[in-house]
Coordinates of C-alpha atoms in Angstrom, one line a residue:
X1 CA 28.9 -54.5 -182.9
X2 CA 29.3 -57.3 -185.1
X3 CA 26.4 -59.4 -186.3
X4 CA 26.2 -63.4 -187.1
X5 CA 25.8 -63.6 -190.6
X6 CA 23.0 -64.6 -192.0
X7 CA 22.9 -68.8 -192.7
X8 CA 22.1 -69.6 -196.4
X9 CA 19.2 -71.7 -197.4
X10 CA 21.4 -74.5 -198.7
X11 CA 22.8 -74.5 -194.1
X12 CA 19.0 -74.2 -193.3
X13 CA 18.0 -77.1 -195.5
X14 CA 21.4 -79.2 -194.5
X15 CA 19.5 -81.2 -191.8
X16 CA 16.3 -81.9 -194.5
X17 CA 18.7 -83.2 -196.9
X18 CA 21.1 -85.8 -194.3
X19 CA 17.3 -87.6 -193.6
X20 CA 15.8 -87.5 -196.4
X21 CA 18.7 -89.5 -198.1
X22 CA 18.7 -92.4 -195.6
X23 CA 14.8 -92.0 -195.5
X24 CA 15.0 -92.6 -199.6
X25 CA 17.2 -95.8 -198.4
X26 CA 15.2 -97.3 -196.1
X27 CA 12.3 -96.9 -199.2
X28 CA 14.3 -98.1 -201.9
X29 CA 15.1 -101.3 -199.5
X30 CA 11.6 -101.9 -197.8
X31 CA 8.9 -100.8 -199.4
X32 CA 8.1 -103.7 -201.7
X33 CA 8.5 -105.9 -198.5
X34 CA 5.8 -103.3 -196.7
X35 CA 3.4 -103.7 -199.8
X36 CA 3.6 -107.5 -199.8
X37 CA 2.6 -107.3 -196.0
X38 CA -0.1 -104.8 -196.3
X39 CA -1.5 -106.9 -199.4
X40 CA -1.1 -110.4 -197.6
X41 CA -2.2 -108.9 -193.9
X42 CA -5.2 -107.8 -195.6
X43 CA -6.5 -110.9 -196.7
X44 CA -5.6 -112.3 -193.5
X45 CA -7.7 -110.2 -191.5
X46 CA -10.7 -112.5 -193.0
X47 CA -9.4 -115.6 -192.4
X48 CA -11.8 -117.6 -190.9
X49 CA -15.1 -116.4 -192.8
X50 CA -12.9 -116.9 -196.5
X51 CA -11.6 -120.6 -195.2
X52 CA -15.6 -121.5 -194.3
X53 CA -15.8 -120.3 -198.0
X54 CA -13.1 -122.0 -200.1
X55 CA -13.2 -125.0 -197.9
X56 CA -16.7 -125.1 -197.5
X57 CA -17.0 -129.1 -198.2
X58 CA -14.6 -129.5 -195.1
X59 CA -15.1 -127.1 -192.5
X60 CA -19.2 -126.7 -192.5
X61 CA -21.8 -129.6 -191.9
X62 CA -25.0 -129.7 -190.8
X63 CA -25.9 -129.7 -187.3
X64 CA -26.1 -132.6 -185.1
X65 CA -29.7 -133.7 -183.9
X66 CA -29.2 -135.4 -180.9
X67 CA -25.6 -136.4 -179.2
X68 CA -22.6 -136.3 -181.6
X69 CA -20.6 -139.6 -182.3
X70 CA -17.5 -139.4 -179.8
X71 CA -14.3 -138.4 -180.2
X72 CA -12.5 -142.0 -179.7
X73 CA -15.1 -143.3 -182.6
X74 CA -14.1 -140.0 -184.9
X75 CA -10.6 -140.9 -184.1
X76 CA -10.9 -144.2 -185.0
X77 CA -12.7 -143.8 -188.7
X78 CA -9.7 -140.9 -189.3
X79 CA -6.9 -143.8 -188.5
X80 CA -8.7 -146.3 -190.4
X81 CA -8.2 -144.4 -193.7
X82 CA -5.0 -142.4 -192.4
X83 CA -1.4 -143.6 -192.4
X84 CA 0.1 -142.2 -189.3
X85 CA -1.3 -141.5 -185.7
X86 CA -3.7 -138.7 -184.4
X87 CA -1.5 -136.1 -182.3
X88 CA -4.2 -133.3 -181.9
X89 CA -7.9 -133.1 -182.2
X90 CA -9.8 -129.6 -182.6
X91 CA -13.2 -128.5 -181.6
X92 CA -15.5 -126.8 -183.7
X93 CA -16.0 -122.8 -182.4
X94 CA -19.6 -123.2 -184.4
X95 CA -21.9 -125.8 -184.0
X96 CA -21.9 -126.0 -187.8
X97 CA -18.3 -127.0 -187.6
X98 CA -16.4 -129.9 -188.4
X99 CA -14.2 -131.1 -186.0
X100 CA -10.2 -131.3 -186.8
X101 CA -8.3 -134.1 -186.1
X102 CA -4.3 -133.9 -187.0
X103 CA -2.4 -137.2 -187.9
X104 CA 1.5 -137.6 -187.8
X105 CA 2.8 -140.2 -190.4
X106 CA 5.7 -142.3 -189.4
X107 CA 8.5 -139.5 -191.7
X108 CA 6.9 -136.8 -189.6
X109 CA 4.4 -134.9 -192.2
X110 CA 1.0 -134.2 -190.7
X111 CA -2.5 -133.7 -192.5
X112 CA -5.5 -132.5 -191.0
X113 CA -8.5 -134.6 -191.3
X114 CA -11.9 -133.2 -191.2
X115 CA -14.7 -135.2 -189.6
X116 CA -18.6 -134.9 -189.2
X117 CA -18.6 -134.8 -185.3
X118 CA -22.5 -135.8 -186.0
X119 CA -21.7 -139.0 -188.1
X120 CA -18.4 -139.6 -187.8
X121 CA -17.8 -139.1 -191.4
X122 CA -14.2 -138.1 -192.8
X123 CA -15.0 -135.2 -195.4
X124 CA -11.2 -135.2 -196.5
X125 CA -7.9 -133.8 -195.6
X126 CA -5.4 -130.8 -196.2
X127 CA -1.6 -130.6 -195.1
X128 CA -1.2 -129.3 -191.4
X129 CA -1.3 -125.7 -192.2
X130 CA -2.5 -126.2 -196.0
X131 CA -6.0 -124.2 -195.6
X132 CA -6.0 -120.8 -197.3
X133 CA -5.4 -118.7 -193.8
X134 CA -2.3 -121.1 -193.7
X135 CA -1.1 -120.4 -197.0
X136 CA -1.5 -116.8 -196.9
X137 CA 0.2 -116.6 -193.1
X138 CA 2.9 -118.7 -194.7
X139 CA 3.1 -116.0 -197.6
X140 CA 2.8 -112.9 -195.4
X141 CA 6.0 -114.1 -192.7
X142 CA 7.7 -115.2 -196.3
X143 CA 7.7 -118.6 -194.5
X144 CA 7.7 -120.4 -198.3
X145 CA 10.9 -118.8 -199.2
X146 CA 12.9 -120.5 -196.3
X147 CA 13.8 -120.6 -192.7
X148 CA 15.9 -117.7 -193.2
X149 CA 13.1 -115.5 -194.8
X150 CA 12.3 -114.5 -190.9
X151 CA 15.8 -112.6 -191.0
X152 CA 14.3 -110.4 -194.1
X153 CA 11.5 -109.4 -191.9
X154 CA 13.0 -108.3 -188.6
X155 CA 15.2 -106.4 -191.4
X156 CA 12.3 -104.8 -193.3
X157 CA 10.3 -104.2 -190.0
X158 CA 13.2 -102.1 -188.3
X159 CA 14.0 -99.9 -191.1
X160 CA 10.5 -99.2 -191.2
X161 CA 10.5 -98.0 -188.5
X162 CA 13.8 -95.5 -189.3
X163 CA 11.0 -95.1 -192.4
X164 CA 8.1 -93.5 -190.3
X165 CA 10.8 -91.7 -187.8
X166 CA 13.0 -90.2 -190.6
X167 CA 9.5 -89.3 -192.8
X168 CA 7.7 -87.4 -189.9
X169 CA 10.9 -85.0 -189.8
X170 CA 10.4 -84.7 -193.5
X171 CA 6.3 -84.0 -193.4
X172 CA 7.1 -81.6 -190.5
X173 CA 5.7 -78.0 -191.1
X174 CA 7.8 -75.5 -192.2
X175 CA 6.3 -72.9 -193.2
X176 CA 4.9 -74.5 -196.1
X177 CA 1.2 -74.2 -197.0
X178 CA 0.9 -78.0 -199.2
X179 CA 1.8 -81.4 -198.4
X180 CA 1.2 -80.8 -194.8
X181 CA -2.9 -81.7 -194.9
X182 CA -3.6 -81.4 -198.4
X183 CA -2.8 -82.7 -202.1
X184 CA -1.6 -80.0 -204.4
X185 CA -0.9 -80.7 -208.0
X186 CA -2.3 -83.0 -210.4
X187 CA -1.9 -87.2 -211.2
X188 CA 0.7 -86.4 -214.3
X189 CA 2.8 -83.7 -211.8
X190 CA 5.7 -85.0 -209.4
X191 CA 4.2 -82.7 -206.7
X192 CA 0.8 -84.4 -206.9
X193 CA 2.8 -87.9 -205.8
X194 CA 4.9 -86.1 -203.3
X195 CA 2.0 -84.7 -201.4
X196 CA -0.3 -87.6 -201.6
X197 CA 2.6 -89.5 -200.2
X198 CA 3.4 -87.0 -197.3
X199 CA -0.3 -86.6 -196.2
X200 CA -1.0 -90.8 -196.3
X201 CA 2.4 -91.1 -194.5
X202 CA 1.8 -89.1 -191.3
X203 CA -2.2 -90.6 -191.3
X204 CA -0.9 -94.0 -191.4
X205 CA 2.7 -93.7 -189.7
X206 CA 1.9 -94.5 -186.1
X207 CA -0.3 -97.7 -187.5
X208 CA 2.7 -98.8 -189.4
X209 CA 5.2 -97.7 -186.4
X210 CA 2.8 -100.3 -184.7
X211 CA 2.4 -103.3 -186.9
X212 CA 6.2 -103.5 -187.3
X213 CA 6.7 -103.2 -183.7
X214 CA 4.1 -106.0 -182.9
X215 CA 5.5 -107.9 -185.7
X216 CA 9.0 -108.1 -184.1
X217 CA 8.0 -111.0 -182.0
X218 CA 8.2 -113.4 -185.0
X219 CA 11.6 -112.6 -186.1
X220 CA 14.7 -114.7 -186.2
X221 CA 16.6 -113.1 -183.7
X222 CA 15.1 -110.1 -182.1
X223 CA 11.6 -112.3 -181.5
X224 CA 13.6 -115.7 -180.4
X225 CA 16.1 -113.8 -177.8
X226 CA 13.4 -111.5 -176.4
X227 CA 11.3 -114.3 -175.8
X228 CA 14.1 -116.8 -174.3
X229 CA 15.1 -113.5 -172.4
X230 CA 11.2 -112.9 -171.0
X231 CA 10.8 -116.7 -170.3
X232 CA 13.8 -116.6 -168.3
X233 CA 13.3 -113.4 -165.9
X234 CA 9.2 -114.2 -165.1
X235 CA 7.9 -111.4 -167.7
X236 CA 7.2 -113.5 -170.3
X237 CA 4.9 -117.1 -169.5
X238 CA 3.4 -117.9 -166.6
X239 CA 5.2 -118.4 -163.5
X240 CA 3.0 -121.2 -163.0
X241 CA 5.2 -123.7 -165.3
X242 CA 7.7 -123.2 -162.4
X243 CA 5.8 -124.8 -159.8
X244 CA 6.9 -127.9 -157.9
X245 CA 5.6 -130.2 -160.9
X246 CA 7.2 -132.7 -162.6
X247 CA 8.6 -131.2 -165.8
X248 CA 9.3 -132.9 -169.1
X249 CA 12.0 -131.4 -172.0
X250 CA 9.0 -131.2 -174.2
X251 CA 7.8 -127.7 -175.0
X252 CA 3.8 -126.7 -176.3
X253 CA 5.1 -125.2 -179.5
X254 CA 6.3 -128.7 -180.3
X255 CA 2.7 -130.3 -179.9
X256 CA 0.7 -127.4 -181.1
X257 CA 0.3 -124.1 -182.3
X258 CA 0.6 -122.2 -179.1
X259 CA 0.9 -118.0 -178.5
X260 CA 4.3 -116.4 -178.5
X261 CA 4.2 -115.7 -174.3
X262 CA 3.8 -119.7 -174.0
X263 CA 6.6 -121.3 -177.4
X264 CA 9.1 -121.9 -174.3
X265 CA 7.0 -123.0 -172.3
X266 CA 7.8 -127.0 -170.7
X267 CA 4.9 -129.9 -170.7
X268 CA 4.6 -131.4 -167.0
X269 CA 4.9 -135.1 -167.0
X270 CA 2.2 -137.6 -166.3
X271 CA 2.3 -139.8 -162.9
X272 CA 3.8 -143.6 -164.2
X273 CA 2.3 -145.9 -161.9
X274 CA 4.3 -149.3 -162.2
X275 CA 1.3 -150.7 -163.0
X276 CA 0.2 -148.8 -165.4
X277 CA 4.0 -148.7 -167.6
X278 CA 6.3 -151.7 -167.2
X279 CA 9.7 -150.4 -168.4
X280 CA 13.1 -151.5 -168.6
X281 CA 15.2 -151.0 -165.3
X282 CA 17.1 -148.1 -167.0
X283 CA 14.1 -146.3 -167.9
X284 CA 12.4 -146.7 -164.9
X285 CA 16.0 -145.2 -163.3
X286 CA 15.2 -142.6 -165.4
X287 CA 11.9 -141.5 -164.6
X288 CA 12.3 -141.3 -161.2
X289 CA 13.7 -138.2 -162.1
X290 CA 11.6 -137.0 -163.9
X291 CA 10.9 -134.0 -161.8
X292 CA 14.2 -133.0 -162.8
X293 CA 13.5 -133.1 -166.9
X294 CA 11.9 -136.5 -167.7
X295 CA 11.5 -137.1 -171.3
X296 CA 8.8 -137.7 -172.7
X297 CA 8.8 -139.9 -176.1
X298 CA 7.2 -139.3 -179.5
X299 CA 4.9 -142.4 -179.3
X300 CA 1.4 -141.2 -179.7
X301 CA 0.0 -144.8 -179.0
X302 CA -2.5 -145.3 -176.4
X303 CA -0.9 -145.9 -173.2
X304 CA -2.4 -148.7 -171.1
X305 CA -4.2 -146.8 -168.1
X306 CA -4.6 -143.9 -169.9
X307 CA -8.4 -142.7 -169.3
X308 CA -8.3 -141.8 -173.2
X309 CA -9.6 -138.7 -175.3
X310 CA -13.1 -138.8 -174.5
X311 CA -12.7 -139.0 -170.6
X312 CA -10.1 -136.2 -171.1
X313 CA -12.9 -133.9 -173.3
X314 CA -15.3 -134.3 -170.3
X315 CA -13.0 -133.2 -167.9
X316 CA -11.8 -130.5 -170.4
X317 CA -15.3 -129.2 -171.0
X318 CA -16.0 -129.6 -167.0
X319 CA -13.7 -126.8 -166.5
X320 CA -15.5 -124.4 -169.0
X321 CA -12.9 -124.8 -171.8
X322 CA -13.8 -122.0 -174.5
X323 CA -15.5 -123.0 -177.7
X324 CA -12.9 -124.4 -180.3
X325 CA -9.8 -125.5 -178.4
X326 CA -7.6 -128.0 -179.2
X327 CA -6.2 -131.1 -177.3
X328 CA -2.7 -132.3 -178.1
X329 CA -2.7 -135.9 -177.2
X330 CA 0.0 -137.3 -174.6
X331 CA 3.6 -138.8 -176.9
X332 CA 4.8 -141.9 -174.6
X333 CA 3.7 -142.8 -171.1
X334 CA 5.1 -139.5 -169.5
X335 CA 3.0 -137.1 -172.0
X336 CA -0.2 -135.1 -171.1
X337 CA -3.1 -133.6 -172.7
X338 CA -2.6 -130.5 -173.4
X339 CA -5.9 -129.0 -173.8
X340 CA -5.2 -124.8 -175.7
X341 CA -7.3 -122.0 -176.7
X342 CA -6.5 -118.8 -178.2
X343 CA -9.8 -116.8 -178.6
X344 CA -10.1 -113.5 -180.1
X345 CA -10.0 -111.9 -176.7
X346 CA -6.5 -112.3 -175.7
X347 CA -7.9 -112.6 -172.0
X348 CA -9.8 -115.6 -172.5
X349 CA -6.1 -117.4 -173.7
X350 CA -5.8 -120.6 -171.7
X351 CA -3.4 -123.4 -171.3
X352 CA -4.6 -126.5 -169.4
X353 CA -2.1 -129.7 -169.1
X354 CA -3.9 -133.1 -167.4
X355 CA -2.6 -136.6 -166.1
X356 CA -3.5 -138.7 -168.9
X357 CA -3.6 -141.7 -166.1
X358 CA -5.6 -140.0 -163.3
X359 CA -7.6 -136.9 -165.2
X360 CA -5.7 -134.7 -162.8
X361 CA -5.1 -131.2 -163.7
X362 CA -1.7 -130.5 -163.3
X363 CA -1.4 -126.6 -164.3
X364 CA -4.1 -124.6 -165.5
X365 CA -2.6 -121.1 -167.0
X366 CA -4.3 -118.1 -168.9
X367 CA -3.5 -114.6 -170.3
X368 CA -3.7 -113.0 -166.5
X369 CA -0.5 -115.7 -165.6
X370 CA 1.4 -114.1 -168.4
X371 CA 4.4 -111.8 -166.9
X372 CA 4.1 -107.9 -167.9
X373 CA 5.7 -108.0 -171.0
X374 CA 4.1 -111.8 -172.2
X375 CA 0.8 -109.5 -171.6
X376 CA 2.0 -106.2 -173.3
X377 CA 3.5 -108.8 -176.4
X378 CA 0.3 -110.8 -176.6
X379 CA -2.3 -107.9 -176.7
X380 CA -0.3 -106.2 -179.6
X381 CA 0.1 -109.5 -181.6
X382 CA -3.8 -110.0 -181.1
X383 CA -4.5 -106.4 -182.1
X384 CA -1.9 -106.6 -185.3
X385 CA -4.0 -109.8 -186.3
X386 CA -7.4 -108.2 -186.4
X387 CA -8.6 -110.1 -183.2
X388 CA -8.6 -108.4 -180.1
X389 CA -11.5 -105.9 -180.7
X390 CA -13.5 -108.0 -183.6
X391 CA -15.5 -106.1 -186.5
X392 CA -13.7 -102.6 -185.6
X393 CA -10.2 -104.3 -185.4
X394 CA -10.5 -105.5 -188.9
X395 CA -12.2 -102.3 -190.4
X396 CA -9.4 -100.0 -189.2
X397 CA -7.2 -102.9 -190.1
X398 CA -8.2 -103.0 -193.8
X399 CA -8.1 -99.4 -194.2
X400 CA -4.6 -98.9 -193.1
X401 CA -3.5 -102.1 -195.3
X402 CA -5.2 -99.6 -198.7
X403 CA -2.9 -97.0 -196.9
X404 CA 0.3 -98.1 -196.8
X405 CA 0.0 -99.9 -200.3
X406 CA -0.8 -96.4 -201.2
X407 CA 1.9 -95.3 -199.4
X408 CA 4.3 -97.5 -201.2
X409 CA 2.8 -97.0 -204.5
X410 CA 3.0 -93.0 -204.4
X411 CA 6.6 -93.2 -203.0
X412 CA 7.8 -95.7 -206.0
X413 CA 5.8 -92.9 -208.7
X414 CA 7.4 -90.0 -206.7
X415 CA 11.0 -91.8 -207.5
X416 CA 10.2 -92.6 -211.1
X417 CA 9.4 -89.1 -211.7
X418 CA 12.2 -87.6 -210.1
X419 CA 15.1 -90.4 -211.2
X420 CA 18.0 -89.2 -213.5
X421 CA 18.6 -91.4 -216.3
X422 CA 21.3 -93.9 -215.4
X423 CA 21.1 -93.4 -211.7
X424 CA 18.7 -94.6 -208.7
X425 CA 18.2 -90.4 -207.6
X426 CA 19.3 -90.5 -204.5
X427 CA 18.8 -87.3 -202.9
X428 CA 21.4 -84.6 -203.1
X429 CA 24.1 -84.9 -200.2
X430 CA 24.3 -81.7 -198.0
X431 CA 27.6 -79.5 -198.2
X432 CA 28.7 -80.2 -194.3
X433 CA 29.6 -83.8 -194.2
X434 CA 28.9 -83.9 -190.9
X435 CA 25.2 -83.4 -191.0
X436 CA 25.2 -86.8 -192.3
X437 CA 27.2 -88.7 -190.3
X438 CA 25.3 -87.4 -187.4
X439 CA 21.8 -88.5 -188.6
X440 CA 23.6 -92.0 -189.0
X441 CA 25.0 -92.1 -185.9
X442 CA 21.4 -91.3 -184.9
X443 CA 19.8 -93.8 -186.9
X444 CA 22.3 -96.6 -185.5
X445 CA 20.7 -96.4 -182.0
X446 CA 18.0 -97.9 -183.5
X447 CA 20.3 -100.5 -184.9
X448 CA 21.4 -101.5 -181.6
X449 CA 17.6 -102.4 -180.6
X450 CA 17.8 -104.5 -183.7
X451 CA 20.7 -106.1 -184.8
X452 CA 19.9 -107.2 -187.7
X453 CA 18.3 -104.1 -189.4
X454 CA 21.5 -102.2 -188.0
X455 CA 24.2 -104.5 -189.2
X456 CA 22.6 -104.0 -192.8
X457 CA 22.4 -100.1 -191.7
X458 CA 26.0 -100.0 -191.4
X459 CA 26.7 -101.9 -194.7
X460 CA 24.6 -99.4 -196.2
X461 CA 26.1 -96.4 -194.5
X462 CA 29.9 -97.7 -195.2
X463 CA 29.1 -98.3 -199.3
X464 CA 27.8 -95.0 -199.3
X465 CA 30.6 -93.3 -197.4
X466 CA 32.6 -95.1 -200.2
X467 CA 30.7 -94.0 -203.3
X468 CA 30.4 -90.5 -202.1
X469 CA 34.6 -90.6 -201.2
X470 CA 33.4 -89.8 -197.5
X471 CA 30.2 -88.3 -197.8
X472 CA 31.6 -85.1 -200.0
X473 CA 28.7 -83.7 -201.9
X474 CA 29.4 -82.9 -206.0

């Protein structure tokens, strides 16, 4: 009877050795992005309590005693120090808040002023988006390095995600007694890094597998063609911008910060009465089609008829608008108010648009109007920002920001240990060739779910095909 021989330890170990080199790739690539998140989510989780701090002078005042000066009237002392025209005005979520009124200048910059709702008092100004949060969410999506610095993070978010698959297979117990729930070794030994990183890794894996997931949605191409995708098939916003109501070409993202379900999402038009809006003939020609994508202008000027901001806040607050919300004032005679709030609870979202001639209401939309996956995206984006479940949210949060930095930190001393001198130390290629062109054949599945991490998978994979004269090991 003949027997199967025996397979040597270098066979047994083949498999190990194919992943762990394209999981020492995806680290050598993405792990100083991943610390630069964890570092920059982390102070974003505190946002709003280190803004009331650093910006104390413009965000906090004291209380009003007695009714607050109106919105018109704090619009009005804004303008008459401002150079450009109010386009949104912000509620204060505390009543020791200062309310937050945005002005457009004629080139198209915006500030945000901060008024004393109580006295009508301008406190002073900061760039649209210029507060610390803004700053460090500007830092965190690399926003200050470019337009094209969204492409770097759908890349860095999909390989780590081949990061956390690959280094599960590498954690996986086999037959080894350290590294699997314990630290052996000591700080000055190689083993002491490899384990520590192991052991973080598999803690803090799925949380990492989650925050690059839910971090998708902002990226250049995956994000923008899912959403355009969703919007288009009823899974993404609300069916309810579909309804028989004059629509406009204006979107909500271009008038305000709005969630990711609603960035496509079109602004209804206001009713013109002749009356009210004397236009030229081909204008008017015009907007009797509007139902069929009227346009709406950028003139934020009042429009005559218009029942103006403080009528629109009554009506606003009538309907039990939550605490803080914003109102995007209408742009030409066609525009609405478009009344937002995006609480922590990602159910009490809302979206309200309103005639800015008759006060009508002309769609009212929230988070249970999103399609399945507008829901699905919007809880994970609210649950990645440290919203959806408050104190606890942020806590476990905070904690696996400290992880993965550690994570990153004990893979970089675990590489410096083990490098040759000369070389990066890339792990040793197994004898079958094959073993390693089937894990990246594996690996480019993932690829496929995101083109951009997969076309610089493949540039990877083809230089080292190259290097290695066709992935031959020495």
């Amino acid at each position: 009877m003949q027997t199967t021989p025996a397979r040597s330890p270098t066979d047994r170990w083949r498999f190990h050795r194919a992943v762990w080199r394209w999981h020492f790739y995806a680290g050598l690539f993405v792990l100083p992005f991943i610390a630069w998140l964890a570092v920059t989510g982390a102070a974003y989780l505190y946002q709003k309590p280190i803004d009331r701090w650093i910006h104390h002078d413009l965000k906090v005042v004291q209380p009003a005693h007695g009714m607050p000066t109106s919105a018109s009237a704090q619009i009005a002392a804004v303008e008459a120090v401002a150079a450009g025209r109010t386009f949104r005005y912000t509620l204060p979520e505390r009543v020791d808040g200062s309310v937050e009124i945005g002005v457009q200048q004629a080139d198209g910059a915006r500030d945000v002023y901060y008024v004393d709702p109580g006295t009508a008092r301008v406190l002073g100004s900061l760039p649209d988006k210029g507060t610390f949060s803004g700053v460090v969410r500007r830092l965190h999506s690399l926003d200050l390095i470019g337009s094209w610095a969204s492409a770097l993070i759908e890349i860095a978010a999909g390989w780590a995600i081949l990061l956390v698959i690959t280094g599960v297979l590498l954690w996986w117990p086999r037959g080894q007694r350290g590294g699997v729930s314990s630290v052996r070794g000591r700080p000055a030994q190689r083993l002491f890094w490899r384990d520590l990183h192991a052991v973080t890794g598999v803690w803090v894996g799925a949380v990492l597998l989650f925050l690059a997931l839910t971090g998708m949605p902002w990226s250049l191409l995956w994000g923008k063609q899912v959403n355009v995708w969703a919007n288009g098939h009823d899974v993404g916003y609300p069916a309810g911008v579909r309804v028989d109501v004059p629509m406009s070409d204006q979107r909500l993202a271009d008038t305000t910060a709005t969630s990711w379900s609603m960035e496509q999402a079109r602004l209804p038009t206001s009713h013109v009465a002749p009356a009210q809006h004397a236009a030229p003939p081909q204008q008017q020609a015009h907007e009797g089609h509007e139902g069929h994508g009227g346009r709406v202008s950028g003139d934020l000027a009042p429009q005559p008829g218009a029942i103006g901001i403080d009528a629109a806040l009554e009506r606003f607050n009538g309907i039990g608008m939550a605490p803080g919300y914003s109102v995007a004032l209408p742009r030409g005679p066609m525009g609405v108010y478009s009344a937002s709030v995006y609480p922590e609870r990602v159910s009490l979202q809302r979206v309200v648009h309103m005639d800015q001639y008759s006060g009508r209401i002309l769609l009212d939309m929230d988070y249970a109007d999103y399609g399945a996956l507008g829901r699905g995206l919007e809880w994970g984006i609210n649950v990645h920002l440290g919203q959806q479940y408050g104190t606890v949210n942020r806590l476990l949060l905070l904690m696996a920001c400290a992880a993965i930095f550690l994570l990153c930190v004990s893979g970089a001393v675990m590489w410096w240990k083990r490098r040759p001198a000369g070389g990066i130390g890339s792990p040793p290629l197994p004898h079958a060739k094959r073993t390693v062109a089937i894990v990246f054949a594996l690996l480019c599945i993932g690829g496929i779910l995101f083109p951009l991490m997969g076309l610089s998978l493949l540039v990877i994979g083809v230089l080292d095909f190259i290097l290695t004269r066709g992935w031959r090991s020495s």
